[in-house]
Amino acid sequence: NNFHMKTSKVQSWPDWFDRAAKEFADPRMKIAYYKNGQTGEPYPEEAVKATHQDIFSKLSPAPTDSILDIGCGVGYFTKYFGKKVKQVTGTDVSPQMIKTAKKLNPHGIFAVAPAHKLPFKGKLFDKIFSYGVTQYLPDEKTAQEMLKGMLRLLKNDGRILIGDILEPVHQDAKITYKKMSAKSKPWWPQSLDHDLTKLYLARDFFKKFAKENNLKCTFYEQKITGRSIPTPRYDVILDAQ
């Protein structure tokens, strides 16, 4: 059965991340945005920290805040910032990632869940963020489900950050589209080869959602020290009004 798993084709992004988490020992290698896509070299710890510092400053949480990290991967954000706020809760679609997250953060709260089906009830969180997740969603409908779920869990004066969104630069910037991602890289094992697409979300998608839900919508370009990115990306903050 194990042999079959190794050789069968990757079925989905969740499947890909679960395999990557098994294949690589270094936690930085398990997550797409902690490594250079061309070489497979993990970004230095400083670049990882700078990424999370960027998220933290955009969220600007109070020490008494509870934060939800959707797509937490191996729980690096909790590792760096868990002690600066009341609580960080992490969810990820990959059981293998969550396993590592619990090892890195023995006292952390983590759950296996897809970004658009969160296992919580009530307005529990002051700040909610999801970083490097939207590109792996199948379509706008799923992205909207994710945003609705975030709103459902957000306290009345809360803030949502969606980060590392792929900018639609290959076609009309106003239209969301899907584009085939690189099938294979020379540095990863064959079991990670795939035919999957990535989602490039138009800014208008967020503007429309913000308007419909009476949220303030602010866009940010992405410039993080030590992190070179081949495709332009942006972040968006949605503030409760």
Short mmCIF file of N, CA and C in Angstrom, two decimals, residues 7-99:
data_model
loop_
_atom_site.label_atom_id
_atom_site.label_comp_id
_atom_site.label_asym_id
_atom_site.label_seq_id
_atom_site.Cartn_x
_atom_site.Cartn_y
_atom_site.Cartn_z
N THR A 7 3.83 5.94 -5.74
CA THR A 7 3.85 6.03 -7.20
C THR A 7 2.56 6.59 -7.79
N SER A 8 1.45 6.58 -7.04
CA SER A 8 0.20 7.11 -7.59
C SER A 8 0.30 8.63 -7.74
N LYS A 9 -0.49 9.15 -8.66
CA LYS A 9 -0.43 10.57 -8.99
C LYS A 9 -1.03 11.42 -7.87
N VAL A 10 -0.48 12.61 -7.69
CA VAL A 10 -1.03 13.54 -6.71
C VAL A 10 -2.45 13.90 -7.13
N GLN A 11 -3.39 13.78 -6.19
CA GLN A 11 -4.81 13.97 -6.50
C GLN A 11 -5.26 15.44 -6.35
N SER A 12 -4.64 16.15 -5.40
CA SER A 12 -5.12 17.49 -5.06
C SER A 12 -4.01 18.22 -4.31
N TRP A 13 -4.19 19.51 -4.08
CA TRP A 13 -3.19 20.25 -3.29
C TRP A 13 -3.08 19.73 -1.85
N PRO A 14 -4.22 19.44 -1.18
CA PRO A 14 -4.08 18.86 0.17
C PRO A 14 -3.21 17.59 0.16
N ASP A 15 -3.44 16.76 -0.85
CA ASP A 15 -2.66 15.54 -1.01
C ASP A 15 -1.17 15.89 -1.22
N TRP A 16 -0.92 16.91 -2.05
CA TRP A 16 0.47 17.33 -2.32
C TRP A 16 1.17 17.78 -1.05
N PHE A 17 0.48 18.62 -0.26
CA PHE A 17 1.10 19.14 0.97
C PHE A 17 1.35 18.02 1.98
N ASP A 18 0.43 17.06 2.04
CA ASP A 18 0.61 15.95 2.96
C ASP A 18 1.84 15.13 2.57
N ARG A 19 2.01 14.92 1.27
CA ARG A 19 3.19 14.18 0.78
C ARG A 19 4.48 14.96 1.04
N ALA A 20 4.42 16.29 0.77
CA ALA A 20 5.61 17.12 0.99
C ALA A 20 6.03 17.07 2.46
N ALA A 21 5.03 17.08 3.35
CA ALA A 21 5.32 17.05 4.79
C ALA A 21 5.99 15.73 5.18
N LYS A 22 5.66 14.66 4.46
CA LYS A 22 6.29 13.36 4.75
C LYS A 22 7.70 13.29 4.16
N GLU A 23 7.86 13.89 2.97
CA GLU A 23 9.12 13.75 2.22
C GLU A 23 10.28 14.52 2.84
N PHE A 24 10.02 15.73 3.35
CA PHE A 24 11.11 16.60 3.78
C PHE A 24 11.23 16.65 5.30
N ALA A 25 12.46 16.58 5.78
CA ALA A 25 12.69 16.61 7.23
C ALA A 25 12.66 18.04 7.78
N ASP A 26 13.26 18.98 7.05
CA ASP A 26 13.33 20.37 7.50
C ASP A 26 11.93 21.00 7.43
N PRO A 27 11.39 21.49 8.57
CA PRO A 27 10.04 22.08 8.54
C PRO A 27 9.88 23.16 7.47
N ARG A 28 10.96 23.91 7.18
CA ARG A 28 10.85 24.97 6.17
C ARG A 28 10.57 24.40 4.79
N MET A 29 10.97 23.16 4.55
CA MET A 29 10.80 22.54 3.24
C MET A 29 9.38 22.03 3.02
N LYS A 30 8.64 21.91 4.12
CA LYS A 30 7.31 21.32 4.02
C LYS A 30 6.31 22.30 3.40
N ILE A 31 6.65 23.59 3.44
CA ILE A 31 5.68 24.60 3.06
C ILE A 31 6.16 25.37 1.85
N ALA A 32 5.25 25.56 0.90
CA ALA A 32 5.62 26.16 -0.38
C ALA A 32 6.34 27.48 -0.24
N TYR A 33 5.85 28.38 0.62
CA TYR A 33 6.43 29.72 0.60
C TYR A 33 7.65 29.88 1.50
N TYR A 34 8.20 28.79 2.01
CA TYR A 34 9.44 28.88 2.79
C TYR A 34 10.63 28.39 2.01
N LYS A 35 10.44 28.16 0.72
CA LYS A 35 11.59 27.72 -0.05
C LYS A 35 11.60 28.38 -1.42
N ASN A 36 12.79 28.45 -1.98
CA ASN A 36 12.95 28.99 -3.32
C ASN A 36 12.46 27.93 -4.31
N GLY A 37 11.42 28.27 -5.07
CA GLY A 37 10.82 27.30 -6.00
C GLY A 37 11.78 26.77 -7.05
N GLN A 38 12.76 27.59 -7.44
CA GLN A 38 13.68 27.17 -8.50
C GLN A 38 14.71 26.16 -8.00
N THR A 39 15.24 26.41 -6.80
CA THR A 39 16.36 25.59 -6.31
C THR A 39 15.96 24.60 -5.23
N GLY A 40 14.82 24.85 -4.59
CA GLY A 40 14.42 23.98 -3.49
C GLY A 40 15.14 24.28 -2.20
N GLU A 41 15.97 25.34 -2.21
CA GLU A 41 16.67 25.72 -0.97
C GLU A 41 15.68 26.41 -0.02
N PRO A 42 15.67 26.01 1.24
CA PRO A 42 14.78 26.72 2.17
C PRO A 42 15.26 28.16 2.35
N TYR A 43 14.31 29.09 2.44
CA TYR A 43 14.70 30.46 2.77
C TYR A 43 15.31 30.48 4.15
N PRO A 44 16.28 31.40 4.39
CA PRO A 44 16.86 31.46 5.72
C PRO A 44 15.80 31.79 6.77
N GLU A 45 16.06 31.36 7.98
CA GLU A 45 15.16 31.60 9.11
C GLU A 45 14.75 33.07 9.19
N GLU A 46 15.68 33.98 8.84
CA GLU A 46 15.41 35.43 8.90
C GLU A 46 14.27 35.80 7.95
N ALA A 47 14.26 35.21 6.76
CA ALA A 47 13.21 35.51 5.77
C ALA A 47 11.85 34.98 6.24
N VAL A 48 11.89 33.82 6.88
CA VAL A 48 10.66 33.24 7.44
C VAL A 48 10.12 34.16 8.53
N LYS A 49 11.04 34.61 9.40
CA LYS A 49 10.65 35.52 10.49
C LYS A 49 10.13 36.84 9.94
N ALA A 50 10.78 37.36 8.90
CA ALA A 50 10.36 38.62 8.28
C ALA A 50 8.95 38.49 7.70
N THR A 51 8.67 37.33 7.10
CA THR A 51 7.33 37.07 6.56
C THR A 51 6.29 37.15 7.67
N HIS A 52 6.59 36.48 8.78
CA HIS A 52 5.63 36.48 9.89
C HIS A 52 5.56 37.81 10.62
N GLN A 53 6.67 38.53 10.63
CA GLN A 53 6.66 39.88 11.21
C GLN A 53 5.74 40.78 10.38
N ASP A 54 5.80 40.60 9.06
CA ASP A 54 4.96 41.36 8.15
C ASP A 54 3.47 41.08 8.42
N ILE A 55 3.14 39.81 8.58
CA ILE A 55 1.76 39.42 8.90
C ILE A 55 1.35 40.04 10.24
N PHE A 56 2.23 39.91 11.24
CA PHE A 56 1.92 40.37 12.59
C PHE A 56 1.68 41.87 12.62
N SER A 57 2.53 42.63 11.91
CA SER A 57 2.37 44.09 11.93
C SER A 57 1.11 44.52 11.18
N LYS A 58 0.74 43.80 10.12
CA LYS A 58 -0.49 44.13 9.40
C LYS A 58 -1.74 43.79 10.22
N LEU A 59 -1.66 42.71 10.97
CA LEU A 59 -2.78 42.35 11.85
C LEU A 59 -2.88 43.30 13.04
N SER A 60 -1.74 43.80 13.47
CA SER A 60 -1.55 44.63 14.68
C SER A 60 -2.46 44.22 15.85
N PRO A 61 -2.23 43.01 16.37
CA PRO A 61 -3.07 42.52 17.46
C PRO A 61 -2.68 43.13 18.82
N ALA A 62 -3.64 43.20 19.71
CA ALA A 62 -3.38 43.57 21.10
C ALA A 62 -2.90 42.32 21.84
N PRO A 63 -2.16 42.50 22.94
CA PRO A 63 -1.68 41.33 23.70
C PRO A 63 -2.82 40.42 24.20
N THR A 64 -4.03 40.98 24.29
CA THR A 64 -5.17 40.20 24.79
C THR A 64 -5.94 39.49 23.66
N ASP A 65 -5.48 39.64 22.43
CA ASP A 65 -6.21 39.10 21.27
C ASP A 65 -6.04 37.59 21.09
N SER A 66 -7.09 36.99 20.54
CA SER A 66 -7.02 35.61 20.06
C SER A 66 -6.94 35.64 18.54
N ILE A 67 -5.97 34.91 17.99
CA ILE A 67 -5.73 34.90 16.54
C ILE A 67 -6.00 33.51 15.98
N LEU A 68 -6.61 33.48 14.79
CA LEU A 68 -6.77 32.22 14.06
C LEU A 68 -5.90 32.26 12.82
N ASP A 69 -5.05 31.25 12.66
CA ASP A 69 -4.14 31.11 11.51
C ASP A 69 -4.66 29.96 10.65
N ILE A 70 -5.27 30.32 9.50
CA ILE A 70 -5.87 29.31 8.60
C ILE A 70 -4.83 28.93 7.55
N GLY A 71 -4.47 27.65 7.53
CA GLY A 71 -3.38 27.19 6.67
C GLY A 71 -2.07 27.41 7.40
N CYS A 72 -2.04 27.00 8.65
CA CYS A 72 -0.90 27.30 9.54
C CYS A 72 0.35 26.50 9.21
N GLY A 73 0.22 25.47 8.34
CA GLY A 73 1.39 24.65 8.03
C GLY A 73 1.97 24.02 9.27
N VAL A 74 3.27 24.17 9.47
CA VAL A 74 3.92 23.53 10.62
C VAL A 74 3.94 24.44 11.85
N GLY A 75 3.13 25.49 11.85
CA GLY A 75 2.96 26.29 13.07
C GLY A 75 4.08 27.25 13.38
N TYR A 76 4.77 27.74 12.34
CA TYR A 76 5.85 28.70 12.56
C TYR A 76 5.34 30.01 13.17
N PHE A 77 4.18 30.46 12.71
CA PHE A 77 3.65 31.73 13.22
C PHE A 77 3.42 31.63 14.72
N THR A 78 2.84 30.51 15.15
CA THR A 78 2.61 30.29 16.59
C THR A 78 3.93 30.27 17.34
N LYS A 79 4.93 29.65 16.73
CA LYS A 79 6.25 29.55 17.36
C LYS A 79 6.83 30.96 17.61
N TYR A 80 6.69 31.86 16.63
CA TYR A 80 7.26 33.20 16.77
C TYR A 80 6.40 34.14 17.60
N PHE A 81 5.07 34.03 17.48
CA PHE A 81 4.20 35.07 18.04
C PHE A 81 3.19 34.57 19.07
N GLY A 82 3.19 33.28 19.33
CA GLY A 82 2.23 32.71 20.29
C GLY A 82 2.25 33.37 21.65
N LYS A 83 3.43 33.81 22.08
CA LYS A 83 3.55 34.40 23.42
C LYS A 83 3.22 35.89 23.46
N LYS A 84 3.07 36.50 22.27
CA LYS A 84 2.81 37.95 22.23
C LYS A 84 1.33 38.29 22.29
N VAL A 85 0.50 37.26 22.14
CA VAL A 85 -0.95 37.47 22.21
C VAL A 85 -1.54 36.42 23.16
N LYS A 86 -2.84 36.55 23.40
CA LYS A 86 -3.49 35.62 24.34
C LYS A 86 -3.44 34.19 23.82
N GLN A 87 -3.78 34.03 22.52
CA GLN A 87 -3.87 32.67 21.96
C GLN A 87 -3.76 32.69 20.45
N VAL A 88 -3.01 31.74 19.89
CA VAL A 88 -3.03 31.51 18.44
C VAL A 88 -3.55 30.10 18.21
N THR A 89 -4.59 29.99 17.40
CA THR A 89 -5.14 28.69 17.02
C THR A 89 -4.80 28.47 15.54
N GLY A 90 -4.32 27.29 15.20
CA GLY A 90 -3.93 27.01 13.82
C GLY A 90 -4.73 25.89 13.19
N THR A 91 -5.10 26.06 11.92
CA THR A 91 -5.74 24.97 11.18
C THR A 91 -4.97 24.74 9.88
N ASP A 92 -4.96 23.51 9.44
CA ASP A 92 -4.34 23.20 8.15
C ASP A 92 -5.04 21.98 7.56
N VAL A 93 -5.03 21.90 6.25
CA VAL A 93 -5.68 20.81 5.54
C VAL A 93 -4.85 19.53 5.62
N SER A 94 -3.56 19.67 5.94
CA SER A 94 -2.67 18.51 5.94
C SER A 94 -2.43 17.95 7.35
N PRO A 95 -2.87 16.71 7.61
CA PRO A 95 -2.63 16.08 8.91
C PRO A 95 -1.14 16.02 9.26
N GLN A 96 -0.30 15.79 8.24
CA GLN A 96 1.15 15.71 8.48
C GLN A 96 1.71 17.04 8.96
N MET A 97 1.23 18.14 8.38
CA MET A 97 1.68 19.48 8.80
C MET A 97 1.30 19.72 10.26
N ILE A 98 0.05 19.37 10.58
CA ILE A 98 -0.46 19.59 11.95
C ILE A 98 0.34 18.76 12.96
N LYS A 99 0.73 17.58 12.54
CA LYS A 99 1.56 16.71 13.39
C LYS A 99 2.87 17.44 13.76
#
